[in-house]
CSV table of C-alpha atoms in Angstrom, one decimal:
chain,number,residue,atom,x,y,z
A,78,MET,CA,31.0,12.8,10.5
A,79,THR,CA,29.4,11.7,13.7
A,80,THR,CA,31.3,8.8,15.5
A,81,THR,CA,29.4,5.5,15.6
A,82,THR,CA,31.0,4.4,18.9
A,83,THR,CA,28.8,6.6,21.0
A,84,PRO,CA,27.1,4.3,23.6
A,85,ALA,CA,23.4,3.6,22.6
A,86,GLN,CA,21.0,6.2,23.6
A,87,PRO,CA,17.7,7.4,22.5
A,88,ARG,CA,17.9,9.6,19.3
A,89,ASN,CA,15.5,10.8,16.6
A,90,GLY,CA,12.7,9.5,18.8
A,91,VAL,CA,14.0,6.0,18.5
A,92,ASP,CA,14.7,4.1,21.8
A,93,VAL,CA,18.0,2.6,20.6
A,94,PRO,CA,18.8,0.6,23.6
A,95,THR,CA,15.3,-1.1,23.4
A,96,LEU,CA,15.8,-1.5,19.7
A,97,PHE,CA,19.2,-3.4,20.1
A,98,ALA,CA,17.6,-5.4,23.0
A,99,THR,CA,14.8,-6.5,20.8
A,100,ILE,CA,17.1,-7.6,18.0
A,101,ASP,CA,19.2,-9.6,20.7
A,102,ALA,CA,15.8,-11.2,21.9
A,103,VAL,CA,14.9,-12.3,18.4
A,104,LYS,CA,18.4,-13.5,17.8
A,105,GLY,CA,17.9,-15.8,20.9
A,106,ASP,CA,14.3,-17.0,19.9
A,107,PRO,CA,13.7,-16.5,16.2
A,108,GLU,CA,10.1,-17.6,16.5
A,109,ILE,CA,9.4,-14.1,17.9
A,110,ALA,CA,9.9,-12.6,14.3
A,111,ALA,CA,6.9,-14.5,12.8
A,112,PHE,CA,4.2,-11.8,12.4
A,113,GLN,CA,0.8,-11.7,10.5
A,114,PHE,CA,-0.8,-8.3,9.8
A,115,ARG,CA,-4.3,-8.0,8.9
A,116,VAL,CA,-7.1,-5.8,7.6
A,117,ARG,CA,-10.9,-6.1,7.1
A,118,ASN,CA,-12.6,-4.4,4.2
A,119,GLU,CA,-16.1,-3.7,3.4
A,120,TRP,CA,-17.5,-2.5,0.1
A,121,LEU,CA,-19.7,0.6,0.6
A,122,SER,CA,-20.8,1.6,-3.0
A,123,GLY,CA,-19.4,1.9,-6.3
A,124,THR,CA,-15.5,1.9,-6.0
A,125,HIS,CA,-15.8,3.1,-2.5
A,126,SER,CA,-14.7,0.8,0.3
A,127,ARG,CA,-13.4,1.0,3.9
A,128,SER,CA,-10.7,-0.9,5.9
A,129,GLU,CA,-10.2,-1.4,9.5
A,130,TYR,CA,-6.9,-2.1,11.2
A,131,HIS,CA,-6.8,-3.5,14.7
A,132,ASP,CA,-5.4,-6.9,15.6
A,133,PHE,CA,-2.2,-8.7,14.5
A,134,PHE,CA,-0.1,-11.6,15.6
A,135,GLY,CA,3.5,-11.2,16.6
A,136,ALA,CA,6.0,-12.1,19.2
A,137,LYS,CA,4.2,-15.5,19.6
A,138,GLN,CA,0.9,-14.1,20.6
A,139,GLU,CA,-2.3,-12.1,19.4
A,140,MET,CA,-1.7,-8.4,19.7
A,141,ALA,CA,-3.7,-5.3,19.0
A,142,HIS,CA,-2.9,-1.7,17.9
A,143,GLU,CA,-3.7,0.8,20.6
A,144,GLN,CA,-6.4,2.2,18.4
A,145,VAL,CA,-8.5,1.1,15.5
A,146,THR,CA,-7.5,2.9,12.3
A,147,VAL,CA,-10.0,3.3,9.4
A,148,VAL,CA,-8.9,4.2,5.9
A,149,GLU,CA,-11.0,4.4,2.7
A,150,SER,CA,-10.4,4.2,-1.0
A,151,ASP,CA,-12.4,5.3,-4.0
A,152,HIS,CA,-11.8,6.3,-7.5
A,153,PRO,CA,-11.7,9.9,-8.7
A,154,ARG,CA,-14.6,11.3,-10.8
A,155,VAL,CA,-12.4,11.2,-13.9
A,156,LEU,CA,-12.3,7.4,-13.4
A,157,VAL,CA,-16.1,7.2,-12.6
A,158,GLY,CA,-15.8,7.1,-8.8
A,159,ALA,CA,-17.2,9.4,-6.3
A,160,ASP,CA,-13.7,10.6,-5.0
A,161,HIS,CA,-14.4,9.9,-1.4
A,162,ALA,CA,-10.9,8.9,-0.8
A,163,PRO,CA,-7.5,8.2,-2.4
A,164,THR,CA,-7.3,5.3,-4.9
A,165,PRO,CA,-5.9,2.0,-3.9
A,166,VAL,CA,-2.8,2.3,-5.9
A,167,GLU,CA,-2.0,5.7,-4.0
A,168,TYR,CA,-1.9,3.6,-0.7
A,169,LEU,CA,1.2,1.9,-2.2
A,170,LEU,CA,3.0,5.3,-2.4
A,171,HIS,CA,2.5,6.0,1.2
A,172,ALA,CA,3.5,2.6,2.1
A,173,ILE,CA,6.9,3.0,0.4
A,174,ALA,CA,7.5,6.4,1.7
A,175,ALA,CA,6.5,5.5,5.3
A,176,CYS,CA,8.7,2.3,5.2
A,177,LEU,CA,11.7,3.8,4.0
A,178,THR,CA,11.4,6.8,6.4
A,179,SER,CA,10.9,4.7,9.5
A,180,GLY,CA,13.9,2.7,8.5
A,181,ILE,CA,16.0,6.0,7.9
A,182,ALA,CA,15.1,7.0,11.5
A,183,ASN,CA,16.1,3.8,13.0
A,184,VAL,CA,19.4,3.3,11.1
A,185,ALA,CA,20.4,6.9,11.7
A,186,ALA,CA,19.7,6.5,15.4
A,187,ALA,CA,21.7,3.2,15.5
A,188,ARG,CA,24.6,5.0,13.8
A,189,GLY,CA,24.4,7.8,16.2
A,190,VAL,CA,23.2,10.4,13.5
A,191,THR,CA,20.6,13.0,14.6
A,192,LEU,CA,18.2,13.8,12.0
A,193,THR,CA,16.4,17.2,11.7
A,194,ARG,CA,14.2,16.5,8.7
A,195,VAL,CA,13.2,13.7,6.4
A,196,SER,CA,10.6,14.4,3.9
A,197,SER,CA,9.8,12.8,0.6
A,198,THR,CA,7.6,12.9,-2.4
A,199,VAL,CA,6.5,9.8,-4.2
A,200,THR,CA,5.2,9.6,-7.6
A,201,GLY,CA,3.8,6.6,-9.4
A,202,ASP,CA,3.3,6.4,-13.3
A,203,ILE,CA,0.5,4.2,-14.4
A,204,ASP,CA,-0.9,3.7,-17.8
A,205,LEU,CA,-4.6,2.9,-17.5
A,206,LEU,CA,-4.8,1.1,-20.8
A,207,GLY,CA,-3.8,-1.9,-18.8
A,208,ILE,CA,-6.7,-2.0,-16.1
A,209,LEU,CA,-9.3,-0.6,-18.6
A,210,GLY,CA,-8.4,-3.8,-20.8
A,211,LEU,CA,-7.4,-1.6,-23.8
A,212,SER,CA,-4.0,-3.2,-24.3
A,213,ASP,CA,-2.4,-6.5,-23.8
A,214,HIS,CA,1.1,-4.9,-23.8
A,215,VAL,CA,0.5,-2.4,-20.9
A,216,ARG,CA,0.8,-3.7,-17.3
A,217,ASN,CA,-2.0,-3.1,-14.9
A,218,GLY,CA,0.3,-1.8,-12.2
A,219,TYR,CA,2.6,1.3,-12.0
A,220,GLN,CA,5.2,1.6,-14.7
A,221,GLN,CA,7.5,3.0,-12.1
A,222,ILE,CA,7.5,4.6,-8.8
A,223,THR,CA,9.9,7.3,-7.8
A,224,VAL,CA,10.8,8.4,-4.2
A,225,THR,CA,12.7,11.5,-3.7
A,226,PHE,CA,14.0,12.1,-0.2
A,227,HIS,CA,15.1,15.4,1.4
A,228,ILE,CA,17.1,14.5,4.5
A,229,GLU,CA,19.1,16.8,6.9
A,230,GLY,CA,21.1,15.9,10.0
A,231,ASP,CA,24.4,16.2,11.8
A,232,ALA,CA,26.3,14.2,9.3
A,233,ASP,CA,27.8,14.6,5.9
A,234,ASP,CA,26.0,13.7,2.6
A,235,GLU,CA,27.8,10.5,2.1
A,236,THR,CA,26.6,9.4,5.6
A,237,LEU,CA,23.1,10.4,5.0
A,238,ARG,CA,23.0,8.7,1.6
A,239,ALA,CA,24.3,5.6,3.2
A,240,ILE,CA,21.5,5.6,5.8
A,241,VAL,CA,18.9,5.8,3.0
A,242,GLU,CA,20.6,3.0,1.2
A,243,GLN,CA,20.7,0.7,4.4
A,244,SER,CA,16.9,1.5,4.9
A,245,ARG,CA,16.2,0.4,1.3
A,246,ARG,CA,18.3,-2.8,1.8
A,247,ARG,CA,16.0,-3.7,4.8
A,248,SER,CA,12.7,-2.2,3.7
A,249,ALA,CA,9.7,-4.7,3.7
A,250,VAL,CA,7.6,-2.5,1.3
A,251,TYR,CA,10.5,-2.0,-1.1
A,252,ASP,CA,10.9,-5.7,-1.2
A,253,ALA,CA,7.1,-6.4,-1.5
A,254,LEU,CA,7.1,-4.0,-4.5
A,255,THR,CA,10.2,-4.8,-6.3
A,256,ASN,CA,10.1,-8.5,-6.1
A,257,PRO,CA,7.1,-10.9,-6.6
A,258,THR,CA,5.0,-11.3,-3.7
A,259,PRO,CA,2.6,-14.3,-3.6
A,260,VAL,CA,-1.0,-13.1,-3.4
A,261,HIS,CA,-3.8,-15.8,-2.9
A,262,ILE,CA,-7.4,-14.9,-3.5
A,263,GLU,CA,-10.2,-17.1,-1.9
A,264,VAL,CA,-13.8,-16.5,-2.6
A,265,VAL,CA,-16.8,-17.5,-0.4
A,266,PRO,CA,-19.8,-16.8,-2.4
A,267,GLY,CA,-23.4,-16.5,-1.2
B,205,MET,CA,-27.9,-16.3,-13.8
B,206,THR,CA,-28.4,-12.6,-14.7
B,207,THR,CA,-28.3,-11.8,-18.4
B,208,THR,CA,-25.6,-9.6,-19.6
B,209,THR,CA,-27.6,-8.2,-22.4
B,210,THR,CA,-29.5,-5.6,-20.4
B,211,PRO,CA,-29.0,-2.1,-21.6
B,212,ALA,CA,-26.2,-0.4,-19.5
B,213,GLN,CA,-27.5,1.4,-16.4
B,214,PRO,CA,-26.3,2.5,-13.0
B,215,ARG,CA,-25.9,-0.5,-10.6
B,216,ASN,CA,-23.9,-1.2,-7.5
B,217,GLY,CA,-23.2,2.6,-7.2
B,218,VAL,CA,-21.5,2.3,-10.6
B,219,ASP,CA,-22.5,4.7,-13.3
B,220,VAL,CA,-22.2,2.1,-16.1
B,221,PRO,CA,-23.0,4.3,-19.1
B,222,THR,CA,-20.4,6.7,-18.0
B,223,LEU,CA,-17.9,3.9,-17.4
B,224,PHE,CA,-18.4,2.6,-21.0
B,225,ALA,CA,-18.3,6.1,-22.4
B,226,THR,CA,-15.0,6.7,-20.5
B,227,ILE,CA,-13.5,3.5,-21.9
B,228,ASP,CA,-14.5,4.5,-25.4
B,229,ALA,CA,-13.0,8.0,-24.9
B,230,VAL,CA,-9.8,6.5,-23.9
B,231,LYS,CA,-10.0,4.1,-27.1
B,232,GLY,CA,-10.1,7.1,-29.2
B,233,ASP,CA,-7.2,9.0,-27.4
B,234,PRO,CA,-5.0,6.6,-25.4
B,235,GLU,CA,-3.0,9.6,-24.1
B,236,ILE,CA,-5.9,10.1,-21.7
B,237,ALA,CA,-4.9,7.0,-19.9
B,238,ALA,CA,-1.4,8.3,-18.7
B,239,PHE,CA,-1.8,9.0,-15.0
B,240,GLN,CA,0.6,9.9,-12.3
B,241,PHE,CA,-0.4,9.5,-8.5
B,242,ARG,CA,1.5,11.3,-5.8
B,243,VAL,CA,2.1,11.5,-2.1
B,244,ARG,CA,4.0,13.8,0.1
B,245,ASN,CA,5.3,12.3,3.3
B,246,GLU,CA,7.0,14.1,6.4
B,247,TRP,CA,8.9,12.2,9.2
B,248,LEU,CA,7.4,13.1,12.7
B,249,SER,CA,9.6,11.2,15.1
B,250,GLY,CA,10.9,7.6,15.5
B,251,THR,CA,9.0,5.3,13.1
B,252,HIS,CA,6.1,7.8,12.9
B,253,SER,CA,5.4,9.7,9.6
B,254,ARG,CA,2.5,11.3,7.9
B,255,SER,CA,1.5,11.4,4.3
B,256,GLU,CA,-0.8,13.8,2.4
B,257,TYR,CA,-2.7,12.9,-0.9
B,258,HIS,CA,-4.1,15.8,-3.1
B,259,ASP,CA,-3.0,16.4,-6.7
B,260,PHE,CA,-2.4,13.9,-9.3
B,261,PHE,CA,-2.1,14.0,-13.2
B,262,GLY,CA,-4.5,12.3,-15.5
B,263,ALA,CA,-6.6,12.8,-18.7
B,264,LYS,CA,-3.8,15.2,-20.1
B,265,GLN,CA,-4.1,17.7,-17.1
B,266,GLU,CA,-3.2,18.5,-13.5
B,267,MET,CA,-6.1,17.2,-11.3
B,268,ALA,CA,-6.9,17.2,-7.6
B,269,HIS,CA,-8.8,15.0,-5.3
B,270,GLU,CA,-12.0,16.8,-3.8
B,271,GLN,CA,-10.3,16.8,-0.4
B,272,VAL,CA,-6.8,16.4,1.1
B,273,THR,CA,-6.5,12.9,2.7
B,274,VAL,CA,-3.9,12.4,5.6
B,275,VAL,CA,-2.6,9.0,6.6
B,276,GLU,CA,0.0,8.1,9.1
B,277,SER,CA,2.2,5.1,9.8
B,278,ASP,CA,4.2,3.9,12.9
B,279,HIS,CA,5.6,0.8,14.3
B,280,PRO,CA,3.8,-0.9,17.2
B,281,ARG,CA,5.5,-1.0,20.6
B,282,VAL,CA,6.5,-4.5,20.2
B,283,LEU,CA,8.7,-3.3,17.3
B,284,VAL,CA,9.9,-0.2,19.3
B,285,GLY,CA,7.6,2.3,17.8
B,286,ALA,CA,4.9,4.4,19.5
B,287,ASP,CA,2.0,2.6,17.7
B,288,HIS,CA,0.5,6.0,16.6
B,289,ALA,CA,-0.9,4.3,13.3
B,290,PRO,CA,-0.7,1.0,11.3
B,291,THR,CA,2.7,0.0,9.9
B,292,PRO,CA,3.7,0.7,6.4
B,293,VAL,CA,3.2,-2.9,5.3
B,294,GLU,CA,-0.3,-2.9,6.6
B,295,TYR,CA,-1.3,-0.3,3.9
B,296,LEU,CA,-0.5,-2.9,1.3
B,297,LEU,CA,-3.2,-5.1,2.7
B,298,HIS,CA,-5.8,-2.3,2.4
B,299,ALA,CA,-4.5,-1.5,-1.1
B,300,ILE,CA,-5.1,-4.9,-2.5
B,301,ALA,CA,-8.5,-5.3,-0.7
B,302,ALA,CA,-9.7,-2.0,-2.0
B,303,CYS,CA,-8.5,-2.5,-5.5
B,304,LEU,CA,-10.1,-5.9,-6.0
B,305,THR,CA,-13.2,-4.7,-4.4
B,306,SER,CA,-13.7,-1.6,-6.6
B,307,GLY,CA,-13.0,-3.8,-9.6
B,308,ILE,CA,-15.6,-6.3,-8.3
B,309,ALA,CA,-18.3,-3.6,-8.3
B,310,ASN,CA,-17.3,-2.4,-11.6
B,311,VAL,CA,-17.2,-5.7,-13.3
B,312,ALA,CA,-20.4,-6.9,-11.6
B,313,ALA,CA,-22.1,-3.7,-12.7
B,314,ALA,CA,-20.9,-4.1,-16.3
B,315,ARG,CA,-22.2,-7.7,-16.3
B,316,GLY,CA,-25.6,-6.7,-15.0
B,317,VAL,CA,-25.0,-8.4,-11.6
B,318,THR,CA,-26.5,-6.4,-8.5
B,319,LEU,CA,-24.2,-7.1,-5.5
B,320,THR,CA,-25.5,-6.9,-2.0
B,321,ARG,CA,-22.4,-7.5,0.0
B,322,VAL,CA,-18.6,-7.6,-0.6
B,323,SER,CA,-16.3,-7.9,2.4
B,324,SER,CA,-12.8,-9.3,2.8
B,325,THR,CA,-10.1,-10.1,5.2
B,326,VAL,CA,-6.6,-9.7,4.2
B,327,THR,CA,-3.7,-11.3,6.0
B,328,GLY,CA,-0.1,-10.9,5.3
B,329,ASP,CA,2.7,-13.2,6.8
B,330,ILE,CA,6.0,-11.7,7.4
B,331,ASP,CA,9.2,-12.9,9.0
B,332,LEU,CA,11.0,-10.1,10.6
B,333,LEU,CA,14.3,-11.9,10.5
B,334,GLY,CA,14.6,-10.3,7.1
B,335,ILE,CA,14.3,-6.5,8.2
B,336,LEU,CA,16.0,-7.1,11.3
B,337,GLY,CA,19.1,-8.1,9.4
B,338,LEU,CA,19.3,-11.5,11.2
B,339,SER,CA,19.0,-13.8,8.2
B,340,ASP,CA,20.2,-13.7,4.5
B,341,HIS,CA,17.6,-16.3,3.5
B,342,VAL,CA,14.4,-14.5,4.8
B,343,ARG,CA,13.0,-11.9,2.4
B,344,ASN,CA,12.3,-8.4,3.9
B,345,GLY,CA,8.7,-8.3,2.6
B,346,TYR,CA,5.6,-10.5,3.0
B,347,GLN,CA,6.0,-14.3,2.5
B,348,GLN,CA,2.6,-14.4,1.3
B,349,ILE,CA,-0.7,-12.4,1.3
B,350,THR,CA,-4.2,-14.1,1.4
B,351,VAL,CA,-7.4,-12.3,0.5
B,352,THR,CA,-10.6,-14.0,1.5
B,353,PHE,CA,-13.8,-12.4,-0.1
B,354,HIS,CA,-17.4,-12.9,1.0
B,355,ILE,CA,-19.5,-11.8,-1.9
B,356,GLU,CA,-23.3,-11.9,-2.3
B,357,GLY,CA,-25.6,-10.8,-5.1
B,358,ASP,CA,-28.3,-11.8,-7.7
B,359,ALA,CA,-26.0,-14.2,-9.5
B,360,ASP,CA,-24.9,-17.8,-9.0
B,361,ASP,CA,-21.5,-18.8,-7.3
B,362,GLU,CA,-19.8,-19.5,-10.6
B,363,THR,CA,-20.8,-16.0,-11.9
B,364,LEU,CA,-19.8,-14.4,-8.6
B,365,ARG,CA,-16.4,-16.1,-8.7
B,366,ALA,CA,-15.9,-15.2,-12.4
B,367,ILE,CA,-16.5,-11.5,-11.3
B,368,VAL,CA,-13.7,-11.7,-8.7
B,369,GLU,CA,-11.4,-13.5,-11.2
B,370,GLN,CA,-11.9,-10.7,-13.8
B,371,SER,CA,-11.2,-8.0,-11.2
B,372,ARG,CA,-8.0,-9.9,-10.3
B,373,ARG,CA,-6.9,-10.1,-13.9
B,374,ARG,CA,-7.3,-6.1,-14.0
B,375,SER,CA,-6.1,-5.1,-10.7
B,376,ALA,CA,-3.3,-2.5,-10.5
B,377,VAL,CA,-2.5,-3.5,-7.0
B,378,TYR,CA,-2.4,-7.2,-7.6
B,379,ASP,CA,0.1,-6.6,-10.5
B,380,ALA,CA,2.3,-4.2,-8.5
B,381,LEU,CA,2.6,-6.8,-5.7
B,382,THR,CA,2.8,-10.0,-7.7
B,383,ASN,CA,5.2,-8.7,-10.3
B,384,PRO,CA,8.3,-6.6,-9.9
B,385,THR,CA,7.7,-2.8,-9.8
B,386,PRO,CA,10.6,-0.5,-10.5
B,387,VAL,CA,11.2,1.7,-7.5
B,388,HIS,CA,13.8,4.6,-7.9
B,389,ILE,CA,15.1,6.3,-4.8
B,390,GLU,CA,16.7,9.8,-5.0
B,391,VAL,CA,18.3,11.6,-2.2
B,392,VAL,CA,18.7,15.3,-1.8
B,393,PRO,CA,20.8,15.8,1.3
B,394,GLY,CA,21.4,18.9,3.4
């Protein structure tokens, strides 16, 4: 098992000294931690829409990503869409995989573990009787989501499992899915 | 206000007759409604990872999207990432916007309302004291998500608002965020 007393150094592509310095900076000024993420979405046709990511707020200032990212969603033809892009619910699966994976890389680096592979498959089981309005007993969302990680690095199985567990404990997306998140909807007609 | 007794016809890019026929088919054989969506994610470096969408299960068979879609996530530089792509939590914002918007188009079409514009902005407020492990009282996920719709069509404000509300009531992503979704994590080390 790799020692955790190695001096902080970049590992797994994570700049560990800067990560620790950032956490110290937030400790000294918790207001830095108030972030707001944003997306703008435009309906295109049918079930097809497009979102753009650019700006966000954080560290007490307006900020922007280094590039604009565009993503789209649609329904597949079996659900009467044109299948231009993944469905909205499929983006939840990317979100949970990516959030846990970034946490795994950070936690491993902080613990002095060098990773050589982290891959995952995510499945989401959903019964469309809910969204089709055909059952009052079936929920609209996923019945369950399962994330299966394959993880390799210079540590024993127990250490690798503990890294995944710590990532789960601090995952924003895991929390957003497993606990209720307030969603407010405002409508400006006309 | 537009009448809702117009014979079903394509509207808003929605093939309404096929939509109704699909709902009838599921009524006759509810097993059609059991879907499983999937994503495969690979860690690249640091907080950067990439997901691919292709296959899914539905209508009692293995199916595939007409194209493979690749999406990426990273953390911004202020959070010690390389900012190659939006953060994982930002994908939740696209998911809720796209899900509600596709529902709005479907519901409006089914009700005989022609839409000329649906756009939305979504904001997600998050206090990073949670994920940074600096507070036991701050949740890891969003404190709140706000979706603001601008919607235009050949119906009065009340009708347009009712379409958004019906979309919310049958939204898979709205349910997945506002109610607990079971997320199971499995680890295969080595």
